[in-house]
PDB file of C-alpha atoms in Angstrom:
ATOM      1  CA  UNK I 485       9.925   8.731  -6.869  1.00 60.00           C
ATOM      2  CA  UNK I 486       6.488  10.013  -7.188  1.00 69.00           C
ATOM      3  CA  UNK I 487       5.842  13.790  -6.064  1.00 93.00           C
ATOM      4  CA  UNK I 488       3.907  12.229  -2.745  1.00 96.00           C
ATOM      5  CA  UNK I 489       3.876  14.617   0.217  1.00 96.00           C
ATOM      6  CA  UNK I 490       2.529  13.938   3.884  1.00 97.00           C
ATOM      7  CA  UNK I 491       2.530  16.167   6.743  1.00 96.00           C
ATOM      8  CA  UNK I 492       3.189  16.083   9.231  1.00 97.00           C
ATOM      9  CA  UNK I 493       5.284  13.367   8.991  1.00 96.00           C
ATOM     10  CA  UNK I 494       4.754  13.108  13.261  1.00 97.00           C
ATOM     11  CA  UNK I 495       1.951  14.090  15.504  1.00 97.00           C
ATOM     12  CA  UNK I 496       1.781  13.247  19.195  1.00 97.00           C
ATOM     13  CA  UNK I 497      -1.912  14.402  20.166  1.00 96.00           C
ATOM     14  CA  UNK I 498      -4.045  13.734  23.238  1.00 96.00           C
ATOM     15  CA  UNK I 499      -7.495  11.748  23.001  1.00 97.00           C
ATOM     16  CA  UNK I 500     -10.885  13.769  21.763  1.00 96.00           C
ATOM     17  CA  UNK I 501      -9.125  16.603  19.852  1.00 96.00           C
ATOM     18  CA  UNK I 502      -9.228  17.258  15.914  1.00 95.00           C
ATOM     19  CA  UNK I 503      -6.465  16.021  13.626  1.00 97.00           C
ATOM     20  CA  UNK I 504      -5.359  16.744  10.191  1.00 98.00           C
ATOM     21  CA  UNK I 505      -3.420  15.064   8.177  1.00 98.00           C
ATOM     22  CA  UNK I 506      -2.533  16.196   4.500  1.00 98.00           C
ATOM     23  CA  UNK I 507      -1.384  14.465   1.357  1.00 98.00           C
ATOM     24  CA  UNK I 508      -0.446  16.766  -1.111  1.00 98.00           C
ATOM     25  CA  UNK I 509       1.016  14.906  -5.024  1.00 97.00           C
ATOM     26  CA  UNK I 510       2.348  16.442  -7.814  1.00 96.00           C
ATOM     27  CA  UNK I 511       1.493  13.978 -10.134  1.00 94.00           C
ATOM     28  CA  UNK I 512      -1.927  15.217 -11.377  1.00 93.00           C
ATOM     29  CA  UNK I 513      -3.203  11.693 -10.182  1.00 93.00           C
ATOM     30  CA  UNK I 514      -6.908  11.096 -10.428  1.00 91.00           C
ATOM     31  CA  UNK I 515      -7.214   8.635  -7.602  1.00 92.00           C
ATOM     32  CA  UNK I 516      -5.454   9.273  -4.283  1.00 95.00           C
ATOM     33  CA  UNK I 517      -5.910   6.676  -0.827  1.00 95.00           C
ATOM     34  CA  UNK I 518      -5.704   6.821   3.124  1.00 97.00           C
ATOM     35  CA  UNK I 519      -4.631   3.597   4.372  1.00 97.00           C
ATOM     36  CA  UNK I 520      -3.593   2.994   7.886  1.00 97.00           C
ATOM     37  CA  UNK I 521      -0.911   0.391   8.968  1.00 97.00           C
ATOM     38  CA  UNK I 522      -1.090  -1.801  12.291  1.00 95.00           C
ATOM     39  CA  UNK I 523       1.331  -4.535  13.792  1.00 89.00           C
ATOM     40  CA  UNK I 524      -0.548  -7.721  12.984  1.00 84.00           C
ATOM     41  CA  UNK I 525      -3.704  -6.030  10.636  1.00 87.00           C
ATOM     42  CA  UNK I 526      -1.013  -5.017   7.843  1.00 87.00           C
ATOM     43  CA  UNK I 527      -2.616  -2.012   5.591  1.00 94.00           C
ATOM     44  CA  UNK I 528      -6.215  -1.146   5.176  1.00 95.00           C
ATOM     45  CA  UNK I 529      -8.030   1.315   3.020  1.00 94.00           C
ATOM     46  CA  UNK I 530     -10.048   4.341   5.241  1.00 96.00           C
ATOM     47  CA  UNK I 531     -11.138   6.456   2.284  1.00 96.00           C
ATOM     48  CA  UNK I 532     -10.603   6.803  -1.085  1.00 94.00           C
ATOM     49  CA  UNK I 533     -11.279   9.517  -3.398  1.00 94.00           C
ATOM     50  CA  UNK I 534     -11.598   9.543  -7.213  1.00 91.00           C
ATOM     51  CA  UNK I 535     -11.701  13.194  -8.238  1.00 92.00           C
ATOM     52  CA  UNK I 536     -12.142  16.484  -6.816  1.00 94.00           C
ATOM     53  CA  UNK I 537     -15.066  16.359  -4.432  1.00 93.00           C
ATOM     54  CA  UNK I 538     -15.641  12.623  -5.341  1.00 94.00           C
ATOM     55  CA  UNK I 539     -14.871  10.127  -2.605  1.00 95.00           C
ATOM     56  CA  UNK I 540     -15.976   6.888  -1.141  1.00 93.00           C
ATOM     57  CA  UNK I 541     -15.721   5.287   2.505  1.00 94.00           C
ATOM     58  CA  UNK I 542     -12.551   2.087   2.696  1.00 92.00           C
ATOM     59  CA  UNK I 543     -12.587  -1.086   5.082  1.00 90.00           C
ATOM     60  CA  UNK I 544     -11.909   0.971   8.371  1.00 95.00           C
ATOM     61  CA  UNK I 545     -13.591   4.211   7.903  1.00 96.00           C
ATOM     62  CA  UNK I 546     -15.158   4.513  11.094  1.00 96.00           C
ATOM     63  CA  UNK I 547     -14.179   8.116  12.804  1.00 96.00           C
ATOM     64  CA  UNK I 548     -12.646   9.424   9.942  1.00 97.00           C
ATOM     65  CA  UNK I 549     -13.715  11.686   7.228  1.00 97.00           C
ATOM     66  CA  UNK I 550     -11.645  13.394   4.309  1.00 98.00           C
ATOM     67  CA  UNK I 551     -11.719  15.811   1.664  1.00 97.00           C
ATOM     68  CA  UNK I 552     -10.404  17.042  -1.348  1.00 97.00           C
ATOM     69  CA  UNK I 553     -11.266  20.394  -3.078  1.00 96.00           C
ATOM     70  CA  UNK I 554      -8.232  20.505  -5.464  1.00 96.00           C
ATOM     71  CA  UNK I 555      -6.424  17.213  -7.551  1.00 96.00           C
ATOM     72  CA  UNK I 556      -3.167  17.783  -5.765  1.00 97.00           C
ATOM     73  CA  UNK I 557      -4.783  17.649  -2.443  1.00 98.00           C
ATOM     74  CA  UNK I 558      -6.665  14.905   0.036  1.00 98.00           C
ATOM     75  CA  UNK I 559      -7.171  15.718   3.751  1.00 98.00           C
ATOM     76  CA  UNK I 560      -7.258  12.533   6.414  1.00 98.00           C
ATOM     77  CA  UNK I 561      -9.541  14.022   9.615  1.00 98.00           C
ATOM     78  CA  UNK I 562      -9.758  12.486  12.925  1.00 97.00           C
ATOM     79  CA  UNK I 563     -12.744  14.901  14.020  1.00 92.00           C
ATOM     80  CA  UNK I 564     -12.403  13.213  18.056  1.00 95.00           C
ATOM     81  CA  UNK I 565      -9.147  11.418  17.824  1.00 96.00           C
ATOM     82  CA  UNK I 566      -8.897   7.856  19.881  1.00 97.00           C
ATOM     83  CA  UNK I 567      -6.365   5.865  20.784  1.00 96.00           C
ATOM     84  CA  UNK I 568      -7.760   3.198  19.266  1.00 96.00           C
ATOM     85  CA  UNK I 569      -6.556   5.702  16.186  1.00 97.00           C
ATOM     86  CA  UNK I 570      -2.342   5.304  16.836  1.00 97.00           C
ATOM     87  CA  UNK I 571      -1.311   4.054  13.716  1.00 97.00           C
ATOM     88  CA  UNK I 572       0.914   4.915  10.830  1.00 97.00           C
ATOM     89  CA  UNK I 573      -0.989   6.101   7.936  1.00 98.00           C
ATOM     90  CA  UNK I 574      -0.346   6.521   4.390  1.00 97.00           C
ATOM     91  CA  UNK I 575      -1.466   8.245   1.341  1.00 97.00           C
ATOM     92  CA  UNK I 576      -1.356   6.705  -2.008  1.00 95.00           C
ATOM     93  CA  UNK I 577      -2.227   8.035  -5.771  1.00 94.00           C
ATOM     94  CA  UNK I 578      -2.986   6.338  -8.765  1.00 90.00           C
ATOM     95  CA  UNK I 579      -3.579   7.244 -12.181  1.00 85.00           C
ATOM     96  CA  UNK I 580      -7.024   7.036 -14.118  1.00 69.00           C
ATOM     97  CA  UNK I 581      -9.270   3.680 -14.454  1.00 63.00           C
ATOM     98  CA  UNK I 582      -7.628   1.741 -17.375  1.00 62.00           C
ATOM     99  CA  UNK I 583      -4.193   2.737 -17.139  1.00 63.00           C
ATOM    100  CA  UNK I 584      -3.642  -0.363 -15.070  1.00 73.00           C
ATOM    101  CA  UNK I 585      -0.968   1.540 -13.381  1.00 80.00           C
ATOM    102  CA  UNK I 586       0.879   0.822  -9.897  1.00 86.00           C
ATOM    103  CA  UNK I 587      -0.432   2.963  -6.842  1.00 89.00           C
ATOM    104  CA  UNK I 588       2.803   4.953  -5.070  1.00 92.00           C
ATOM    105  CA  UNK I 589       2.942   5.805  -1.476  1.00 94.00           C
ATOM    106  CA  UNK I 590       3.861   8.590   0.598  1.00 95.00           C
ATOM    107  CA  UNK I 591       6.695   8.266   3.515  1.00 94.00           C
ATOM    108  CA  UNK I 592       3.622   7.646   5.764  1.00 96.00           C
ATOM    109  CA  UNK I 593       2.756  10.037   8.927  1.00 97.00           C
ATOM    110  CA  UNK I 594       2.872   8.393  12.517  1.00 97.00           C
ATOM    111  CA  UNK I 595       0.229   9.389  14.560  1.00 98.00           C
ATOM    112  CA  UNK I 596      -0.206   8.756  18.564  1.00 97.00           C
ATOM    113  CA  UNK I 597      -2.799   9.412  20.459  1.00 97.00           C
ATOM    114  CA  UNK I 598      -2.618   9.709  24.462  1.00 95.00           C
TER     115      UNK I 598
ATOM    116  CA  UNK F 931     -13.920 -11.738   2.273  1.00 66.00           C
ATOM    117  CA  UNK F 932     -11.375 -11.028   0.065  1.00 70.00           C
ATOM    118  CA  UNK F 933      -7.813 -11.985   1.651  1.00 88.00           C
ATOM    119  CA  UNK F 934      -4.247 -11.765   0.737  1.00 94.00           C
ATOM    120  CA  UNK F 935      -1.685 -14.145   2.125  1.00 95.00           C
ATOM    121  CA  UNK F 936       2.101 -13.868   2.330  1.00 96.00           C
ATOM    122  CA  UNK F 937       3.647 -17.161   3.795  1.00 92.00           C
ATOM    123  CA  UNK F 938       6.293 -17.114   5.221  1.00 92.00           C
ATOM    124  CA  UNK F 939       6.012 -13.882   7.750  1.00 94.00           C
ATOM    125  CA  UNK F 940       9.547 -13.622   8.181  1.00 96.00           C
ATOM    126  CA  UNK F 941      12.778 -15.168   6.369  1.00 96.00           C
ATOM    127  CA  UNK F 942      16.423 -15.792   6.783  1.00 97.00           C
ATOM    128  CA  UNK F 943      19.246 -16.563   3.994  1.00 96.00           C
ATOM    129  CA  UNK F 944      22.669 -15.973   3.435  1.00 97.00           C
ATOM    130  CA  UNK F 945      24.043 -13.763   1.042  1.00 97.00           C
ATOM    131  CA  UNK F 946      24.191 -15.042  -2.416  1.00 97.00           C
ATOM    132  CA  UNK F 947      20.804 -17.446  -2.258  1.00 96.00           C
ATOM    133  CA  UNK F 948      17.860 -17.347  -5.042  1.00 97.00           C
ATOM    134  CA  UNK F 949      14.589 -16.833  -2.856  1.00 96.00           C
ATOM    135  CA  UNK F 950      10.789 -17.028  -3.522  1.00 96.00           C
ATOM    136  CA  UNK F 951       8.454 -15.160  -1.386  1.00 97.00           C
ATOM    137  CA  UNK F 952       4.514 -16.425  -1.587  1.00 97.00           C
ATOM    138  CA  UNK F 953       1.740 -14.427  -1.650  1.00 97.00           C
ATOM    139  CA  UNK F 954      -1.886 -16.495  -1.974  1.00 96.00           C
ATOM    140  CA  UNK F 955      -5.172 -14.998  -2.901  1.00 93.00           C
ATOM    141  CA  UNK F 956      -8.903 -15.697  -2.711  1.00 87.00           C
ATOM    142  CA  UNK F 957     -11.222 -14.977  -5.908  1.00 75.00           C
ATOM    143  CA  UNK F 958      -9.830 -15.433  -8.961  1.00 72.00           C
ATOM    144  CA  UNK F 959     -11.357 -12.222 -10.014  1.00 79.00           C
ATOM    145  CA  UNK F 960      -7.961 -10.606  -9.704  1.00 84.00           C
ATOM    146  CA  UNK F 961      -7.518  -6.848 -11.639  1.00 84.00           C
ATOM    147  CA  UNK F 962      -3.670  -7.032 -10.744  1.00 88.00           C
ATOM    148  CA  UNK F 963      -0.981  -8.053  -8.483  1.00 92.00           C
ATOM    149  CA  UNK F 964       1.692  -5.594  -7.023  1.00 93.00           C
ATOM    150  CA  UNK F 965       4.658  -6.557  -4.976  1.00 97.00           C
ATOM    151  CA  UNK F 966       5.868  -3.808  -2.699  1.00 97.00           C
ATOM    152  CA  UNK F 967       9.046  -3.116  -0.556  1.00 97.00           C
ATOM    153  CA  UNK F 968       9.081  -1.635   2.900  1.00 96.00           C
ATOM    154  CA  UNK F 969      12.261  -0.581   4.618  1.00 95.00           C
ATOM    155  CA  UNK F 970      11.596  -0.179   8.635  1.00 91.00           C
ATOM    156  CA  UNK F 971       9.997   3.367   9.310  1.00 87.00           C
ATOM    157  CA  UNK F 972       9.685   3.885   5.812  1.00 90.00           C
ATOM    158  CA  UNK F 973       6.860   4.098   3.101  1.00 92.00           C
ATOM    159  CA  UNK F 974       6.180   1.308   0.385  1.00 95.00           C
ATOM    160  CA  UNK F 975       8.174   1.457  -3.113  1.00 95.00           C
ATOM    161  CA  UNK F 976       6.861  -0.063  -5.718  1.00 93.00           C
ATOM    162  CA  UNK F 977       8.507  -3.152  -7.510  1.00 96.00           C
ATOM    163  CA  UNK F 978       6.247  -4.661 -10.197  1.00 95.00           C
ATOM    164  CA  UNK F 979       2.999  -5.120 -10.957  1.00 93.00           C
ATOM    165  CA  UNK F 980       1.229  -7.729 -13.025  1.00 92.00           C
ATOM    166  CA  UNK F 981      -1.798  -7.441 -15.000  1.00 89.00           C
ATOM    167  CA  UNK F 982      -4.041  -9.685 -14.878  1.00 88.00           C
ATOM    168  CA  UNK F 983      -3.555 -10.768 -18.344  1.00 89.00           C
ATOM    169  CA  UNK F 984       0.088 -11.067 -17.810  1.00 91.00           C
ATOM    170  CA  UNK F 985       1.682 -14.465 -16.617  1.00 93.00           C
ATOM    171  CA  UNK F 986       4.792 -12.371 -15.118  1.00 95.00           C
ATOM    172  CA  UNK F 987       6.782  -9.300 -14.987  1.00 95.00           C
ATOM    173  CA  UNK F 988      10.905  -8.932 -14.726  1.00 96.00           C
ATOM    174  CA  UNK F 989      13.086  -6.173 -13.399  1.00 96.00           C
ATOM    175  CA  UNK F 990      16.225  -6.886 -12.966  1.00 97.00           C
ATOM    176  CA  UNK F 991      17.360  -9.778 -10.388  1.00 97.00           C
ATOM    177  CA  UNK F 992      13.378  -9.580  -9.562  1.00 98.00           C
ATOM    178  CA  UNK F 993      10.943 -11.666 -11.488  1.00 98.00           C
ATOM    179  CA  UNK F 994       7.205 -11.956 -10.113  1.00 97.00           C
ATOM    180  CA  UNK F 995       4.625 -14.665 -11.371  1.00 96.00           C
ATOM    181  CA  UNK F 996       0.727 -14.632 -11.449  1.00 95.00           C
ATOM    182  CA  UNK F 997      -1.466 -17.787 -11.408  1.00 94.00           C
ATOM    183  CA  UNK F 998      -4.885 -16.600 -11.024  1.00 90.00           C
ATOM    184  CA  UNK F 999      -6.465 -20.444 -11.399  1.00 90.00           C
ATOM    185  CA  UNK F1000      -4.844 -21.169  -8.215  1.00 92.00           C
ATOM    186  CA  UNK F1001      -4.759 -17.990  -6.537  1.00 92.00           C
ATOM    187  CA  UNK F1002      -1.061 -17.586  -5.950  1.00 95.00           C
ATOM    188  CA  UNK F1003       1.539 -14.860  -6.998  1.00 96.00           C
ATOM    189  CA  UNK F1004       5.506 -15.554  -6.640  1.00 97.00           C
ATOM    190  CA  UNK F1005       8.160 -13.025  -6.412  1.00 97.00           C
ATOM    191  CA  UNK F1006      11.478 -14.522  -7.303  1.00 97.00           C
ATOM    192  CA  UNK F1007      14.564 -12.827  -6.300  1.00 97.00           C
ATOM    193  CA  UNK F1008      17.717 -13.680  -7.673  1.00 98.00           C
ATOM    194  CA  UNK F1009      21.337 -13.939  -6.121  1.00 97.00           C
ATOM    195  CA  UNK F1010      20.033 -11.784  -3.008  1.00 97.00           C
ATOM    196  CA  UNK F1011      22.204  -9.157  -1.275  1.00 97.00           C
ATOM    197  CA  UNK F1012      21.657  -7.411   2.388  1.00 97.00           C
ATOM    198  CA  UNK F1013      20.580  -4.737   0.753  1.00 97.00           C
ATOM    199  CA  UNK F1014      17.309  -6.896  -0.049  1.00 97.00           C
ATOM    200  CA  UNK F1015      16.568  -7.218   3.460  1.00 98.00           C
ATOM    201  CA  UNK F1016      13.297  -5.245   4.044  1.00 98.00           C
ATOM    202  CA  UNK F1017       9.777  -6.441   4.018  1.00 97.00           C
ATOM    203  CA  UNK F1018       8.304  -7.101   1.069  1.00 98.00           C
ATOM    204  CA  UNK F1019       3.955  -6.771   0.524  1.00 97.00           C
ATOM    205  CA  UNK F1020       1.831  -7.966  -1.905  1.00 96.00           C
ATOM    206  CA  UNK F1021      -1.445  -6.716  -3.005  1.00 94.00           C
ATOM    207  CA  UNK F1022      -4.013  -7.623  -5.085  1.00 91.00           C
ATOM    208  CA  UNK F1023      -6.565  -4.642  -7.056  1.00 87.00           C
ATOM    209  CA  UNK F1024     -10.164  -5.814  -7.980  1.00 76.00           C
ATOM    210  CA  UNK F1025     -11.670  -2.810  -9.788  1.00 75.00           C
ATOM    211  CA  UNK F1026      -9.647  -0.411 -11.705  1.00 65.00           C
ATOM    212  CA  UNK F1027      -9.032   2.500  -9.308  1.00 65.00           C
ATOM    213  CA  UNK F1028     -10.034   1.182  -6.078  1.00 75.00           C
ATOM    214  CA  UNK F1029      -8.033   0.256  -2.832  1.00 80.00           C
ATOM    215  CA  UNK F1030      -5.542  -2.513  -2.815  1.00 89.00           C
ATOM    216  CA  UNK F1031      -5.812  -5.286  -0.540  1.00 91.00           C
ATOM    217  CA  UNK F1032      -2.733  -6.144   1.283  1.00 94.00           C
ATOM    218  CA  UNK F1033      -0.911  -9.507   2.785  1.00 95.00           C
ATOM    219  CA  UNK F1034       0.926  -8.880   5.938  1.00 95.00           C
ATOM    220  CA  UNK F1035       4.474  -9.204   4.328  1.00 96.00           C
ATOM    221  CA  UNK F1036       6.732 -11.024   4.473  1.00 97.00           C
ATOM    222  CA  UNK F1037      10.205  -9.822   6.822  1.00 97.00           C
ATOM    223  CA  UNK F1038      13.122 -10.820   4.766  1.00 97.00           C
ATOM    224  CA  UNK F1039      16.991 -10.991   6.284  1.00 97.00           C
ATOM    225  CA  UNK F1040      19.962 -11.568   3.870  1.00 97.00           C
ATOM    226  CA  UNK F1041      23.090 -11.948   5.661  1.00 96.00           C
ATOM    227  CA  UNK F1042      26.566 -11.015   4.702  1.00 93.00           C
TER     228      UNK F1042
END
């Protein structure tokens, strides 16, 4: 399996505070992904990045923001969390352009907002 | 829009049957084609992927087909087994190293 980490793998948070969710790969991967899974939507991109500091907005990237200041590392924030925001998310890496290699996903982090 | 579709959302066999699960596609500009498994709870495993230059890919009692002229993408499994049972996603890349887009899956049930 590929050296995908997520944590915390469970958060139960109330509505309008900060959340931080963490990927964290071992691969040296030069493109990781936050997608987000719903009952009925299936997944969706939020952000993307494709190297350090480099990053670019998804399909559903309203609310959200991320980072990444290392290659084994890419943050998911929720800066005023919503319940609208209860979801399962999950990180994904890939390798570089070209390689035309699969993307591999994390266990996923489930998230609820009250 | 771009859109993925799996067809059908949820299926039903008895141990032992060959199955094909249907994924369909719009734009025929297609970068690849990955099938995916996900167990209830759990993340997404990778099973193959197909370039776009590639007419199919095989592992083991999996075999997954890619017709970009019509838009469609099979993945065949062979004499299937409980332990199949699971949902299986496609997804379809466009540009080298950005998002997939994803069908909603299709729930499969093998029964013993």
């Amino acid at each position: 399996d590929a050296g995908i980490t997520q944590s915390p793998r469970h958060k139960v948070t109330e509505t309008g505070t900060p959340v931080t969710l963490r990927c964290h790969q071992t691969e040296n991967h030069r493109y990781m992904y936050w997608y987000r899974q719903d009952p009925g939507h299936g997944l969706r991109l939020i952000h993307y990045s494709y190297g350090v500091k480099d990053t670019d907005k998804g399909e559903v990237s309203d609310g959200y923001s991320v980072s990444r200041s290392k290659t084994e590392d890419f943050l998911l924030t929720l800066e005023s969390a919503t319940s609208s925001q209860t979801s399962v998310y999950f990180c994904a890496i890939s390798e570089s352009p070209g390689a035309n290699q699969p993307q591999h996903f994390g266990d996923g982090t489930r998230l609820s907002i009250l | 829009k771009q859109e993925v579709t799996q067809i059908p959302a949820a299926l039903s066999v008895p141990e032992g049957e060959n199955l094909v699960l249907n994924c369909s596609f719009t734009d025929s500009a297609i970068y690849n084609l990955q099938w995916f498994r996900q167990d209830p709870g759990k993340g997404l495993t990778s099973l193959l992927l197909i370039q776009s230059s590639q007419r199919e890919q095989t592992s083991g009692r999996l075999n997954a087909s890619l017709d970009k002229s019509s838009g469609r993408s099979t993945l065949y499994i062979a004499a299937s087994q409980p332990g199949d049972s699971a949902t299986y996603l496609c997804a379809r890349g466009t540009q080298a190293g950005t998002a997939l887009i994803f069908g909603k899956g299709t729930t499969l049930s093998v029964s013993s």
